[in-house]
Short mmCIF file of C-alpha atoms in Angstrom, two decimals:
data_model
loop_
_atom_site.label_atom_id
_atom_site.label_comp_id
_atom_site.label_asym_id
_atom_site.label_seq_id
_atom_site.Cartn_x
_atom_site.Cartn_y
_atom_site.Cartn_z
CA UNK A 1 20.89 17.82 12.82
CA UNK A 2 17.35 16.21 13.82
CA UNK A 3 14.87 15.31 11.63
CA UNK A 4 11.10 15.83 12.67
CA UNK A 5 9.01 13.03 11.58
CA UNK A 6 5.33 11.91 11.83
CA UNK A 7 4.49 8.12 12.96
CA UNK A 8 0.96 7.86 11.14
CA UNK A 9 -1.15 4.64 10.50
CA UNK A 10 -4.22 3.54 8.42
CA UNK A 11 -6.01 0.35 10.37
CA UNK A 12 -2.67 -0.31 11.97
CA UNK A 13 -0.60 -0.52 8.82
CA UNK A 14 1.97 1.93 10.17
CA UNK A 15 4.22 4.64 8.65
CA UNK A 16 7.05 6.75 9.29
CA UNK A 17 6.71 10.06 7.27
CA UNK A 18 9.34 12.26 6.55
CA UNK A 19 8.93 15.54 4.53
CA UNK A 20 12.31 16.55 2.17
CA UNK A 21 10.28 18.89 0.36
CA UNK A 22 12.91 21.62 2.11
CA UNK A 23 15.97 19.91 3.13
CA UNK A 24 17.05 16.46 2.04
CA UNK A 25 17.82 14.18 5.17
CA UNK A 26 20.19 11.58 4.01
CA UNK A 27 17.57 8.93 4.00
CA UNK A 28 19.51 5.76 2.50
CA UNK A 29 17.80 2.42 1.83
CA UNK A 30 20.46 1.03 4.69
CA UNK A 31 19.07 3.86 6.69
CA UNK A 32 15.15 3.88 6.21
CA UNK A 33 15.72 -0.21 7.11
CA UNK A 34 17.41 0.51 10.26
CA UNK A 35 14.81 3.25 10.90
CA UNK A 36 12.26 1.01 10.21
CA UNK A 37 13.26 -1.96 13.10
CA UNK A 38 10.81 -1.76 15.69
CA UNK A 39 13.31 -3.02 17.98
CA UNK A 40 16.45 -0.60 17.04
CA UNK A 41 14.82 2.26 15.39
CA UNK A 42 11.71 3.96 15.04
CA UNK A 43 9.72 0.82 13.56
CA UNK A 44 6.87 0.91 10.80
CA UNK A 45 5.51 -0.97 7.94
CA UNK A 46 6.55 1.50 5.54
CA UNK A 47 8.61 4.40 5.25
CA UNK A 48 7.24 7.19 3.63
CA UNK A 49 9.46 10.64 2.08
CA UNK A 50 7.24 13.94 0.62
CA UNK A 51 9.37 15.26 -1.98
CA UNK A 52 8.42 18.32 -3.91
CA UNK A 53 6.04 17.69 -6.91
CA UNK A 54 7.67 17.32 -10.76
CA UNK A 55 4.41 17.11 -12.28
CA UNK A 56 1.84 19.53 -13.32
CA UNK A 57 -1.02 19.58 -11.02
CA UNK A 58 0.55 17.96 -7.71
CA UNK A 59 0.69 18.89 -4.62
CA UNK A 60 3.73 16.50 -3.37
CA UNK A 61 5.72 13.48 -4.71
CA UNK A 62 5.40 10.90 -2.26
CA UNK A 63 7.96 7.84 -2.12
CA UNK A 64 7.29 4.88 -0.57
CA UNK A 65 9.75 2.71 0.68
CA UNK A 66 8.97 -1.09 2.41
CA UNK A 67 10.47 -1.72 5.91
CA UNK A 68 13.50 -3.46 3.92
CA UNK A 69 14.05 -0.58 2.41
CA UNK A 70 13.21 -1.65 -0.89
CA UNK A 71 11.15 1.22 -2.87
CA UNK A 72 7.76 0.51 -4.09
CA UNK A 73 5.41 2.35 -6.61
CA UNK A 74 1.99 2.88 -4.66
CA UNK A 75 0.97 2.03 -0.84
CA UNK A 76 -2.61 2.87 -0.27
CA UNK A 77 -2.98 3.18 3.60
CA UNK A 78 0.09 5.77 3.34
CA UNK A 79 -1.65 7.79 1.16
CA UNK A 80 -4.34 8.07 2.82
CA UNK A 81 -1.74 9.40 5.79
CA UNK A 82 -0.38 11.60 3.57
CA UNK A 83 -3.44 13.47 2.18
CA UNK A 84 -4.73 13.37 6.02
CA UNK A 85 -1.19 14.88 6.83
CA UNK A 86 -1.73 17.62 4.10
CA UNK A 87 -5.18 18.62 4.96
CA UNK A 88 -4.34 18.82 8.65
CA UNK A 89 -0.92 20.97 8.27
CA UNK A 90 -2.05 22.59 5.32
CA UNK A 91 -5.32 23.02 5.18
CA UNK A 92 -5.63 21.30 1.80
CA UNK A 93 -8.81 19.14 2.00
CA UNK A 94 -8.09 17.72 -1.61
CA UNK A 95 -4.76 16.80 -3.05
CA UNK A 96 -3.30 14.77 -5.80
CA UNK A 97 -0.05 12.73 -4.60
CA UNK A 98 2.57 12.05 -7.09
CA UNK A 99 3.98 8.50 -6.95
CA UNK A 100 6.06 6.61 -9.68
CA UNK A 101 2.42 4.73 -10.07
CA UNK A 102 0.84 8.15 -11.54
CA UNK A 103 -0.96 10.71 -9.74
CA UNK A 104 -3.53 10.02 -7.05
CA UNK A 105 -6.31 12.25 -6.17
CA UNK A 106 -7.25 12.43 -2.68
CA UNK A 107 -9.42 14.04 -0.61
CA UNK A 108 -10.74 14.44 3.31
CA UNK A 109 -14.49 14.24 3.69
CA UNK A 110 -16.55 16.11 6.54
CA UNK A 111 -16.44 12.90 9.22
CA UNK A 112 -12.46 13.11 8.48
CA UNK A 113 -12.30 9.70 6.30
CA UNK A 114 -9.59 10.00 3.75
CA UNK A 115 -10.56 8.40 -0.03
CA UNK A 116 -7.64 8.17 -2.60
CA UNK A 117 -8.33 6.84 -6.19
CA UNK A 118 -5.75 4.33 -6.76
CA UNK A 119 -6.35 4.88 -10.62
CA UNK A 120 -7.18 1.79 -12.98
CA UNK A 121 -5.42 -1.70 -12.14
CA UNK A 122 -3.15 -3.42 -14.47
CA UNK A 123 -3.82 -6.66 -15.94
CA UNK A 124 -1.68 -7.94 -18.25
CA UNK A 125 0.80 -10.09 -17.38
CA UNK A 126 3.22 -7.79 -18.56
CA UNK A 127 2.06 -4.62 -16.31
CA UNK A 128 1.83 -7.23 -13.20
CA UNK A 129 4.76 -8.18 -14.35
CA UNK A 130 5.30 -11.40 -14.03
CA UNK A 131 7.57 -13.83 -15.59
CA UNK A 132 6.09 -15.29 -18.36
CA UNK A 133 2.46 -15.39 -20.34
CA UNK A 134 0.05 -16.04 -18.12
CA UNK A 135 -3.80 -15.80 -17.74
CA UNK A 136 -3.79 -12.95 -14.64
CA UNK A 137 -7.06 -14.22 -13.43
CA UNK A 138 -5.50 -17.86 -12.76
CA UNK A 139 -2.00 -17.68 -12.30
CA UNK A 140 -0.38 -20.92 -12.39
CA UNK A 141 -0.05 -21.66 -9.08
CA UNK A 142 -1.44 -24.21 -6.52
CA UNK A 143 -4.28 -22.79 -5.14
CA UNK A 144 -5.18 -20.88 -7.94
CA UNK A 145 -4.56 -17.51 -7.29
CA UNK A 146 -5.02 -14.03 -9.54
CA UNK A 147 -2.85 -11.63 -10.04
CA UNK A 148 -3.10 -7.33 -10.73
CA UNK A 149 -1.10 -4.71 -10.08
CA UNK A 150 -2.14 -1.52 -8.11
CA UNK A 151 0.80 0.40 -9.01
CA UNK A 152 2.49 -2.74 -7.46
CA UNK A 153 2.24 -6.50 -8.18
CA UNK A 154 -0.38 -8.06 -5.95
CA UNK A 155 -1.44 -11.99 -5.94
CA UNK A 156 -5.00 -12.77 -4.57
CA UNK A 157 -5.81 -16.71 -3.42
CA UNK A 158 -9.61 -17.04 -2.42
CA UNK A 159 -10.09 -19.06 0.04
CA UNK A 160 -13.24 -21.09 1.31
CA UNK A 161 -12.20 -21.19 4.65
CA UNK A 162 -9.11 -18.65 6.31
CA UNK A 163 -7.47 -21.42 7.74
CA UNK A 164 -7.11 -22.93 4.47
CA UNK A 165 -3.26 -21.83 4.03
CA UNK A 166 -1.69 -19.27 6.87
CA UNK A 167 -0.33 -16.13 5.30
CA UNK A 168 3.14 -16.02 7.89
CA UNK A 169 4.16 -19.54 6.23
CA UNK A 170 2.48 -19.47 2.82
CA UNK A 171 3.20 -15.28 2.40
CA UNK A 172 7.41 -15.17 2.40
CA UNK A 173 7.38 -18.67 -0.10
CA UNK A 174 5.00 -16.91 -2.50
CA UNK A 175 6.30 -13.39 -2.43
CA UNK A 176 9.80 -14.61 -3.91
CA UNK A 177 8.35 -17.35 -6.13
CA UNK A 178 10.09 -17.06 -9.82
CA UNK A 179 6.42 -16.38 -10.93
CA UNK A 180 6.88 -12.54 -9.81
CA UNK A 181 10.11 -10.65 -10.67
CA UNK A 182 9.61 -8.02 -9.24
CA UNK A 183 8.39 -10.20 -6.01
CA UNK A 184 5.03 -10.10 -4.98
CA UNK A 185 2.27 -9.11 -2.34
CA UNK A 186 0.62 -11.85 -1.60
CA UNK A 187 -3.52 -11.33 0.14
CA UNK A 188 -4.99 -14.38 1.38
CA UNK A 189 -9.41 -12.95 1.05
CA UNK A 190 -12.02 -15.07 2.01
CA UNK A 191 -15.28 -14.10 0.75
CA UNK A 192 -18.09 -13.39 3.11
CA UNK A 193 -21.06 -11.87 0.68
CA UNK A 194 -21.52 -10.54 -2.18
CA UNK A 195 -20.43 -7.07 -0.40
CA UNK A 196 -18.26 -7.65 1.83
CA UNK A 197 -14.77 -9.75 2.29
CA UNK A 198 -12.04 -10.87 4.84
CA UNK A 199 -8.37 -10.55 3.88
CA UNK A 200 -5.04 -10.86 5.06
CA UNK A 201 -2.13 -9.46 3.16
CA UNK A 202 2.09 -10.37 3.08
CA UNK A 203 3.55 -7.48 2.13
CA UNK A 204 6.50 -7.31 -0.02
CA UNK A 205 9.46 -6.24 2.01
CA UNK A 206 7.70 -5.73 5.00
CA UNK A 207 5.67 -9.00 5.80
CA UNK A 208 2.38 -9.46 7.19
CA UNK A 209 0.79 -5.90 8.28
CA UNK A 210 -2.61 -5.20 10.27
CA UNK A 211 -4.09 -3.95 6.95
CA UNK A 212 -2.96 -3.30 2.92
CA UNK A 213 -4.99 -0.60 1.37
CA UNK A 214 -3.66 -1.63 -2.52
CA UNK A 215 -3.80 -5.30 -1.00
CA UNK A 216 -7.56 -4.59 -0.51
CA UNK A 217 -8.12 -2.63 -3.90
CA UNK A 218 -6.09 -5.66 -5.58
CA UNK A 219 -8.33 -8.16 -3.68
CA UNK A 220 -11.86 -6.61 -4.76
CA UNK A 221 -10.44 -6.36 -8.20
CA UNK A 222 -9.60 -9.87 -8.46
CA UNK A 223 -13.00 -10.71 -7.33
CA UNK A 224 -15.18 -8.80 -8.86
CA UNK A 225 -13.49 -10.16 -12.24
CA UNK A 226 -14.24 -13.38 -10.31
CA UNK A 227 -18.20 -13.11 -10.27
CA UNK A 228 -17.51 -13.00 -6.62
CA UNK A 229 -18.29 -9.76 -5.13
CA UNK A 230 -20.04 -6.12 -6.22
CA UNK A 231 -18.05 -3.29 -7.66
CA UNK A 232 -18.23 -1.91 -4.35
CA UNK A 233 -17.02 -3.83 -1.34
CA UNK A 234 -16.12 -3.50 2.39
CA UNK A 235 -13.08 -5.14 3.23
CA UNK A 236 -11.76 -6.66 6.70
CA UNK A 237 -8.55 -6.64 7.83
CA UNK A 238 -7.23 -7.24 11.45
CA UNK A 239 -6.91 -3.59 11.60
CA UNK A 240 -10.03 -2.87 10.80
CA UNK A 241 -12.27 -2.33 7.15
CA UNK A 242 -11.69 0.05 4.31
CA UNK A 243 -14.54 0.66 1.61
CA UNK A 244 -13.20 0.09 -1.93
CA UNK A 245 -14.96 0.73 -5.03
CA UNK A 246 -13.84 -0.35 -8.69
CA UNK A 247 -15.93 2.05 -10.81
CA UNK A 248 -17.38 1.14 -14.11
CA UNK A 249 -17.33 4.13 -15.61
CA UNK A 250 -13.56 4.73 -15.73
CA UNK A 251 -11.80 2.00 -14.24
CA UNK A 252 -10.76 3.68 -11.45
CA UNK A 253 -10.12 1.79 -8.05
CA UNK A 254 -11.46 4.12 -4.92
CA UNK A 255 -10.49 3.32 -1.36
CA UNK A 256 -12.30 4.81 1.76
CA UNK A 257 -11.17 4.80 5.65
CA UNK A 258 -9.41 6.65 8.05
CA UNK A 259 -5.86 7.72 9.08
CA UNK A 260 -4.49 8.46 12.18
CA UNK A 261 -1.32 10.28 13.51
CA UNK A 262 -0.06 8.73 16.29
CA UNK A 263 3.17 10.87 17.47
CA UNK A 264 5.58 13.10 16.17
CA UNK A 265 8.88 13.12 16.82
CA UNK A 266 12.89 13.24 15.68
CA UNK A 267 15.66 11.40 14.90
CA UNK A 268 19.56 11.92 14.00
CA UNK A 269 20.07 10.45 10.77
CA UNK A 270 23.77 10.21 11.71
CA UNK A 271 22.84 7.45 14.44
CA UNK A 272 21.65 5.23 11.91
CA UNK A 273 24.00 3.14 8.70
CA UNK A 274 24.13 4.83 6.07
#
């Protein structure tokens, strides 16, 4: 049997999106990896499954799965997708996603940008996690980096110039270092004015991507704690720039841009490993 699926990206951070919330498709972590290749299957950054929602007051439970096939707690460009893929099929304009990092709120606004709130970042060392006591604002690391987690572990380095370390050699080494357990994203920012930032992310599991919405919450987190930016900040990827706000009222982390569907299509499960 087919399985219909949406190809959907947020700045060019792309996403496969599959909805179980009917049928169950016999999506393995073998399978969602070979799915994932972008030269033998579909190909995307992440792989993303809609599951029906265990938890009062959501709409869906969303997993999100890295192009390794690893799982991982939160991805903020696909849920921006999916609350664009709600209100579009559904009609639903405002949404809360259930993910194993808590639920997000989400909502479309009248030019068709898509804001989640990521919720309130972790910073203890434990909630990171990483490996031992450490100060999260300067991890001990060359090049002095800080660390939070967005509903997964991110590392920030701020650099003075962004040729100061390149992410494709310095990204994989850091993402596996015994500092991060759990391994690590790893966003490489440099800092352009007191509003506004330029930042490259190595994603967990999926490598360097064309944009990391919890990358950029993570990054204007880090900074603001820094003295180096303002609560609210636009960020630049080489996808393109999100708006992300860490509010001082409640903690929360809010993330602003758009998402796009790019095709639809299906696939036999079968012709993948399982």
């Amino acid at each position: 049997m087919m399985t219909p699926f949406s190809k959907m990206h947020g700045l060019g951070n792309d996403f496969v999106v599959v909805d179980e919330r009917v049928e169950r498709h016999g999506l393995t972590p073998a399978r969602i990896a070979a799915l994932a290749d972008r030269h033998r299957g579909i190909g995307c950054d992440q792989f993303v499954v809609l599951r029906p929602a265990c938890r009062e007051g959501a709409d869906v439970f969303v997993r999100f799965f890295n192009a390794d096939g690893s799982e991982s707690g939160a991805c903020g460009n696909a849920s921006r997708c999916v609350a664009d893929l709600l209100w579009r099929g559904e009609g639903r304009r405002q949404s809360v996603l259930q993910t194993r990092a808590g639920l997000l709120p989400a909502w479309v606004d009248e030019a068709g940008l898509v804001s989640v709130d990521m919720g309130a970042p972790a910073l203890d060392w434990r909630d990171v996690p990483l490996a031992e006591p450490a100060d999260t604002l300067h991890l001990p690391l060359p090049g002095d980096p800080a660390a939070v987690s967005m509903g997964n572990p991110h590392a920030t380095f701020f650099l003075a110039d962004r040729l100061d370390l390149d992410p494709v050699v310095a990204g994989p080494l850091l993402e596996h270092d015994a500092l991060f357990p759990e391994r690590a994203n790893i966003g490489f920012a440099e800092v352009l004015s007191g509003a506004a930032m330029r930042l490259r992310v190595w994603e967990r599991g999926s490598g360097l991507t064309l944009a990391c919405g919890s990358g950029a919450c993570a990054a204007v987190v880090n900074a603001v704690r820094r003295g180096l930016v303002a609560r609210t900040c636009r960020v630049e990827m080489d996808g393109g720039a999100l708006s992300v706000t860490w509010r001082e009222e409640d903690g929360h982390v809010l993330m602003t841009g758009p998402a796009t569907t790019s095709f639809v299509g299906s696939f036999d499960p079968e012709a993948y490993p399982s």
